[in-house]
CSV table of N, CA and C in Angstrom, one decimal:
chain,number,residue,atom,x,y,z
A,1,UNK,N,22.5,101.0,47.0
A,1,UNK,CA,21.2,100.6,47.4
A,1,UNK,C,20.2,100.7,46.2
A,2,UNK,N,19.6,99.6,45.9
A,2,UNK,CA,18.6,99.6,44.7
A,2,UNK,C,17.2,99.9,45.2
A,3,UNK,N,16.7,101.1,44.8
A,3,UNK,CA,15.3,101.4,45.2
A,3,UNK,C,14.3,101.3,44.0
A,4,UNK,N,14.7,100.6,43.0
A,4,UNK,CA,13.8,100.4,41.8
A,4,UNK,C,12.5,99.7,42.3
A,5,UNK,N,11.4,100.2,41.8
A,5,UNK,CA,10.1,99.6,42.2
A,5,UNK,C,9.2,99.6,41.0
A,6,UNK,N,8.4,98.6,40.9
A,6,UNK,CA,7.3,98.5,39.9
A,6,UNK,C,6.2,99.4,40.4
A,7,UNK,N,5.4,99.9,39.5
A,7,UNK,CA,4.2,100.7,39.8
A,7,UNK,C,3.1,100.3,38.7
A,8,UNK,N,2.3,99.4,39.1
A,8,UNK,CA,1.3,98.9,38.1
A,8,UNK,C,0.0,99.6,38.3
A,9,UNK,N,-0.6,100.1,37.2
A,9,UNK,CA,-1.9,100.8,37.3
A,9,UNK,C,-2.8,100.4,36.2
A,10,UNK,N,-4.1,100.5,36.4
A,10,UNK,CA,-5.1,100.2,35.4
A,10,UNK,C,-5.2,101.4,34.5
A,11,UNK,N,-5.0,101.2,33.2
A,11,UNK,CA,-5.0,102.3,32.3
A,11,UNK,C,-6.3,102.4,31.5
A,12,UNK,N,-7.1,101.3,31.4
A,12,UNK,CA,-8.4,101.3,30.8
A,12,UNK,C,-9.2,100.1,31.3
A,13,UNK,N,-10.5,100.3,31.2
A,13,UNK,CA,-11.4,99.2,31.6
A,13,UNK,C,-12.8,99.6,31.1
A,14,UNK,N,-13.6,98.6,30.8
A,14,UNK,CA,-15.0,98.8,30.3
A,14,UNK,C,-15.8,97.5,30.6
A,15,UNK,N,-17.1,97.6,30.6
A,15,UNK,CA,-18.0,96.4,30.8
A,15,UNK,C,-18.4,96.0,29.4
A,16,UNK,N,-18.3,94.7,29.1
A,16,UNK,CA,-18.8,94.2,27.9
A,16,UNK,C,-19.8,93.1,28.2
A,17,UNK,N,-20.8,92.9,27.3
A,17,UNK,CA,-21.8,91.9,27.5
A,17,UNK,C,-21.7,90.9,26.4
A,18,UNK,N,-21.7,89.6,26.7
A,18,UNK,CA,-21.6,88.6,25.7
A,18,UNK,C,-23.0,88.4,25.0
A,19,UNK,N,-23.0,87.6,23.9
A,19,UNK,CA,-24.3,87.4,23.2
A,19,UNK,C,-25.2,86.6,24.1
A,20,UNK,N,-24.7,85.9,25.2
A,20,UNK,CA,-25.5,85.2,26.1
A,20,UNK,C,-26.0,86.0,27.3
A,21,UNK,N,-25.6,87.3,27.3
A,21,UNK,CA,-26.0,88.2,28.4
A,21,UNK,C,-25.1,88.3,29.6
A,22,UNK,N,-24.1,87.5,29.6
A,22,UNK,CA,-23.1,87.6,30.7
A,22,UNK,C,-22.2,88.8,30.6
A,23,UNK,N,-21.9,89.4,31.7
A,23,UNK,CA,-21.1,90.6,31.7
A,23,UNK,C,-19.6,90.3,32.1
A,24,UNK,N,-18.7,91.0,31.6
A,24,UNK,CA,-17.3,90.9,32.0
A,24,UNK,C,-16.6,92.3,31.9
A,25,UNK,N,-15.6,92.5,32.6
A,25,UNK,CA,-14.8,93.7,32.6
A,25,UNK,C,-13.5,93.4,31.8
A,26,UNK,N,-13.2,94.2,30.8
A,26,UNK,CA,-12.0,94.0,30.1
A,26,UNK,C,-11.2,95.3,30.2
A,27,UNK,N,-9.9,95.2,30.3
A,27,UNK,CA,-9.0,96.3,30.4
A,27,UNK,C,-7.6,96.0,30.2
A,28,UNK,N,-6.8,97.0,30.6
A,28,UNK,CA,-5.3,96.9,30.5
A,28,UNK,C,-4.6,97.5,31.7
A,29,UNK,N,-3.5,97.0,32.1
A,29,UNK,CA,-2.7,97.6,33.1
A,29,UNK,C,-1.3,97.9,32.5
A,30,UNK,N,-0.7,98.9,33.1
A,30,UNK,CA,0.7,99.3,32.7
A,30,UNK,C,1.6,99.3,33.9
A,31,UNK,N,2.8,99.0,33.7
A,31,UNK,CA,3.9,99.1,34.7
A,31,UNK,C,4.6,100.4,34.5
A,32,UNK,N,4.2,101.4,35.3
A,32,UNK,CA,4.8,102.7,35.2
A,32,UNK,C,6.0,102.9,36.1
A,33,UNK,N,6.5,101.8,36.7
A,33,UNK,CA,7.7,101.8,37.5
A,33,UNK,C,8.9,101.6,36.7
A,34,UNK,N,10.0,101.3,37.5
A,34,UNK,CA,11.3,101.1,36.8
A,34,UNK,C,11.9,99.7,37.2
A,35,UNK,N,11.0,98.8,37.6
A,35,UNK,CA,11.4,97.4,37.9
A,35,UNK,C,10.3,96.5,37.4
A,36,UNK,N,10.6,95.2,37.1
A,36,UNK,CA,9.6,94.3,36.7
A,36,UNK,C,8.6,94.0,37.7
A,37,UNK,N,7.4,93.6,37.3
A,37,UNK,CA,6.3,93.3,38.2
A,37,UNK,C,5.8,91.9,37.8
A,38,UNK,N,5.7,91.0,38.7
A,38,UNK,CA,5.2,89.6,38.5
A,38,UNK,C,3.9,89.4,39.2
A,39,UNK,N,3.1,88.4,38.7
A,39,UNK,CA,1.9,88.0,39.4
A,39,UNK,C,1.0,89.3,39.5
A,40,UNK,N,0.8,90.0,38.5
A,40,UNK,CA,-0.1,91.2,38.5
A,40,UNK,C,-1.5,90.8,38.6
A,41,UNK,N,-2.1,91.0,39.8
A,41,UNK,CA,-3.5,90.5,40.1
A,41,UNK,C,-4.4,91.7,40.1
A,42,UNK,N,-5.5,91.6,39.3
A,42,UNK,CA,-6.5,92.6,39.2
A,42,UNK,C,-7.8,92.0,39.9
A,43,UNK,N,-8.2,92.7,40.9
A,43,UNK,CA,-9.4,92.3,41.7
A,43,UNK,C,-10.5,93.3,41.5
A,44,UNK,N,-11.7,92.7,41.2
A,44,UNK,CA,-12.9,93.6,41.0
A,44,UNK,C,-13.8,93.3,42.2
A,45,UNK,N,-14.3,94.4,42.8
A,45,UNK,CA,-15.3,94.3,43.8
A,45,UNK,C,-16.6,94.9,43.2
A,46,UNK,N,-17.7,94.1,43.2
A,46,UNK,CA,-18.9,94.6,42.6
A,46,UNK,C,-19.9,95.0,43.7
A,47,UNK,N,-20.6,96.2,43.4
A,47,UNK,CA,-21.5,96.8,44.4
A,47,UNK,C,-22.9,96.9,43.8
A,48,UNK,N,-23.9,96.9,44.6
A,48,UNK,CA,-25.2,97.2,44.2
A,48,UNK,C,-25.4,98.7,44.4
A,49,UNK,N,-26.6,99.2,44.0
A,49,UNK,CA,-26.8,100.7,44.1
A,49,UNK,C,-26.8,101.2,45.6
A,50,UNK,N,-26.9,100.3,46.6
A,50,UNK,CA,-26.8,100.7,48.0
A,50,UNK,C,-25.4,100.6,48.6
A,51,UNK,N,-24.4,100.4,47.7
A,51,UNK,CA,-23.0,100.3,48.1
A,51,UNK,C,-22.7,99.0,48.8
A,52,UNK,N,-23.6,98.0,48.7
A,52,UNK,CA,-23.4,96.7,49.3
A,52,UNK,C,-22.6,95.8,48.3
A,53,UNK,N,-21.6,95.1,48.8
A,53,UNK,CA,-20.8,94.3,48.0
A,53,UNK,C,-21.6,93.0,47.6
A,54,UNK,N,-21.7,92.8,46.3
A,54,UNK,CA,-22.5,91.6,45.8
A,54,UNK,C,-21.6,90.5,45.3
A,55,UNK,N,-20.4,90.8,45.0
A,55,UNK,CA,-19.5,89.8,44.4
A,55,UNK,C,-18.1,90.4,44.4
A,56,UNK,N,-17.1,89.5,44.3
A,56,UNK,CA,-15.7,89.8,44.0
A,56,UNK,C,-15.1,88.7,43.1
A,57,UNK,N,-14.2,89.1,42.3
A,57,UNK,CA,-13.5,88.1,41.5
A,57,UNK,C,-12.1,88.7,41.1
A,58,UNK,N,-11.2,87.9,40.6
A,58,UNK,CA,-9.9,88.4,40.3
A,58,UNK,C,-9.4,87.6,39.1
A,59,UNK,N,-8.3,88.2,38.5
A,59,UNK,CA,-7.6,87.5,37.4
A,59,UNK,C,-6.2,88.0,37.4
A,60,UNK,N,-5.3,87.3,36.7
A,60,UNK,CA,-3.9,87.8,36.5
A,60,UNK,C,-3.8,88.4,35.2
A,61,UNK,N,-3.3,89.6,35.1
A,61,UNK,CA,-3.1,90.3,33.8
A,61,UNK,C,-2.1,89.6,32.9
A,62,UNK,N,-2.5,89.4,31.7
A,62,UNK,CA,-1.7,88.8,30.7
A,62,UNK,C,-1.1,87.5,31.2
A,63,UNK,N,0.1,87.2,31.0
A,63,UNK,CA,0.8,86.0,31.5
A,63,UNK,C,1.8,86.3,32.6
A,64,UNK,N,1.4,87.3,33.4
A,64,UNK,CA,2.4,87.8,34.4
A,64,UNK,C,2.6,86.8,35.5
A,65,UNK,N,1.9,85.7,35.5
A,65,UNK,CA,2.2,84.7,36.5
A,65,UNK,C,3.4,83.8,36.1
A,66,UNK,N,3.7,83.9,34.8
A,66,UNK,CA,4.9,83.2,34.3
A,66,UNK,C,6.0,84.1,33.7
A,67,UNK,N,5.6,85.3,33.2
A,67,UNK,CA,6.5,86.3,32.6
A,67,UNK,C,6.3,87.6,33.3
A,68,UNK,N,7.3,88.2,33.8
A,68,UNK,CA,7.2,89.5,34.5
A,68,UNK,C,6.8,90.6,33.5
A,69,UNK,N,6.0,91.6,34.0
A,69,UNK,CA,5.6,92.8,33.2
A,69,UNK,C,6.7,93.8,33.4
A,70,UNK,N,7.4,94.1,32.3
A,70,UNK,CA,8.6,95.0,32.3
A,70,UNK,C,8.1,96.4,32.4
A,71,UNK,N,9.0,97.3,32.8
A,71,UNK,CA,8.6,98.8,32.9
A,71,UNK,C,8.1,99.3,31.5
A,72,UNK,N,7.0,100.1,31.6
A,72,UNK,CA,6.4,100.7,30.5
A,72,UNK,C,5.6,99.7,29.6
A,73,UNK,N,5.5,98.5,30.0
A,73,UNK,CA,4.8,97.5,29.2
A,73,UNK,C,3.3,97.4,29.7
A,74,UNK,N,2.4,97.0,28.8
A,74,UNK,CA,1.0,96.8,29.2
A,74,UNK,C,0.6,95.3,29.1
A,75,UNK,N,-0.4,95.0,29.8
A,75,UNK,CA,-0.9,93.6,29.8
A,75,UNK,C,-2.5,93.7,29.9
A,76,UNK,N,-3.2,92.9,29.1
A,76,UNK,CA,-4.7,92.9,29.2
A,76,UNK,C,-5.2,92.0,30.3
A,77,UNK,N,-6.5,92.3,30.7
A,77,UNK,CA,-7.1,91.4,31.7
A,77,UNK,C,-8.6,91.4,31.4
A,78,UNK,N,-9.3,90.3,31.9
A,78,UNK,CA,-10.7,90.1,31.7
A,78,UNK,C,-11.2,89.4,33.0
A,79,UNK,N,-12.2,90.0,33.6
A,79,UNK,CA,-12.8,89.5,34.8
A,79,UNK,C,-14.3,89.3,34.5
A,80,UNK,N,-14.8,88.1,34.8
A,80,UNK,CA,-16.2,87.8,34.6
A,80,UNK,C,-17.0,88.2,35.8
A,81,UNK,N,-18.2,88.7,35.6
A,81,UNK,CA,-19.1,89.2,36.6
A,81,UNK,C,-20.3,88.3,36.7
A,82,UNK,N,-20.5,87.5,37.8
A,82,UNK,CA,-21.6,86.6,37.9
A,82,UNK,C,-22.8,87.2,38.5
A,83,UNK,N,-22.7,88.3,39.1
A,83,UNK,CA,-23.9,88.9,39.8
A,83,UNK,C,-24.4,90.1,39.1
A,84,UNK,N,-25.6,90.5,39.4
A,84,UNK,CA,-26.1,91.8,38.9
A,84,UNK,C,-25.4,92.8,39.8
A,85,UNK,N,-25.0,93.9,39.2
A,85,UNK,CA,-24.3,94.9,40.0
A,85,UNK,C,-24.5,96.3,39.4
A,86,UNK,N,-24.3,97.3,40.2
A,86,UNK,CA,-24.5,98.7,39.7
A,86,UNK,C,-23.2,99.3,39.3
A,87,UNK,N,-22.1,99.0,40.0
A,87,UNK,CA,-20.8,99.6,39.7
A,87,UNK,C,-19.8,98.7,40.4
A,88,UNK,N,-18.5,99.0,40.0
A,88,UNK,CA,-17.4,98.1,40.5
A,88,UNK,C,-16.2,99.0,40.8
A,89,UNK,N,-15.2,98.4,41.6
A,89,UNK,CA,-14.0,99.0,41.9
A,89,UNK,C,-12.9,98.0,41.5
A,90,UNK,N,-11.8,98.5,41.0
A,90,UNK,CA,-10.7,97.6,40.6
A,90,UNK,C,-9.4,97.9,41.5
A,91,UNK,N,-8.8,96.9,41.9
A,91,UNK,CA,-7.5,97.0,42.7
A,91,UNK,C,-6.5,96.2,42.0
A,92,UNK,N,-5.2,96.6,42.1
A,92,UNK,CA,-4.1,95.9,41.4
A,92,UNK,C,-3.0,95.7,42.5
A,93,UNK,N,-2.6,94.4,42.5
A,93,UNK,CA,-1.4,94.1,43.4
A,93,UNK,C,-0.4,93.3,42.5
A,94,UNK,N,0.8,93.2,43.0
A,94,UNK,CA,1.9,92.5,42.2
A,94,UNK,C,3.0,92.2,43.2
A,95,UNK,N,3.9,91.4,42.6
A,95,UNK,CA,5.2,91.1,43.4
A,95,UNK,C,6.3,91.7,42.7
């Protein structure tokens, strides 16, 4: 019985602001499991200071929609933030 599983986690993230004033989150995920992970989706939920959700957006890390993220490998991501927000939460899913 094969119990190999991928385990993808965000290892770094930060907010960057473009010269035009738009914000985006850049970061990296890593596959800490022992099986490949495909379609690694990073979803950001943006909140205001009152904990109200003001926006959500997602992206696929690296090219994981066409090439699987192998164990112990990293992939970058960038998510654009269209709304003013106070803080955010990141979630990662994969196949």
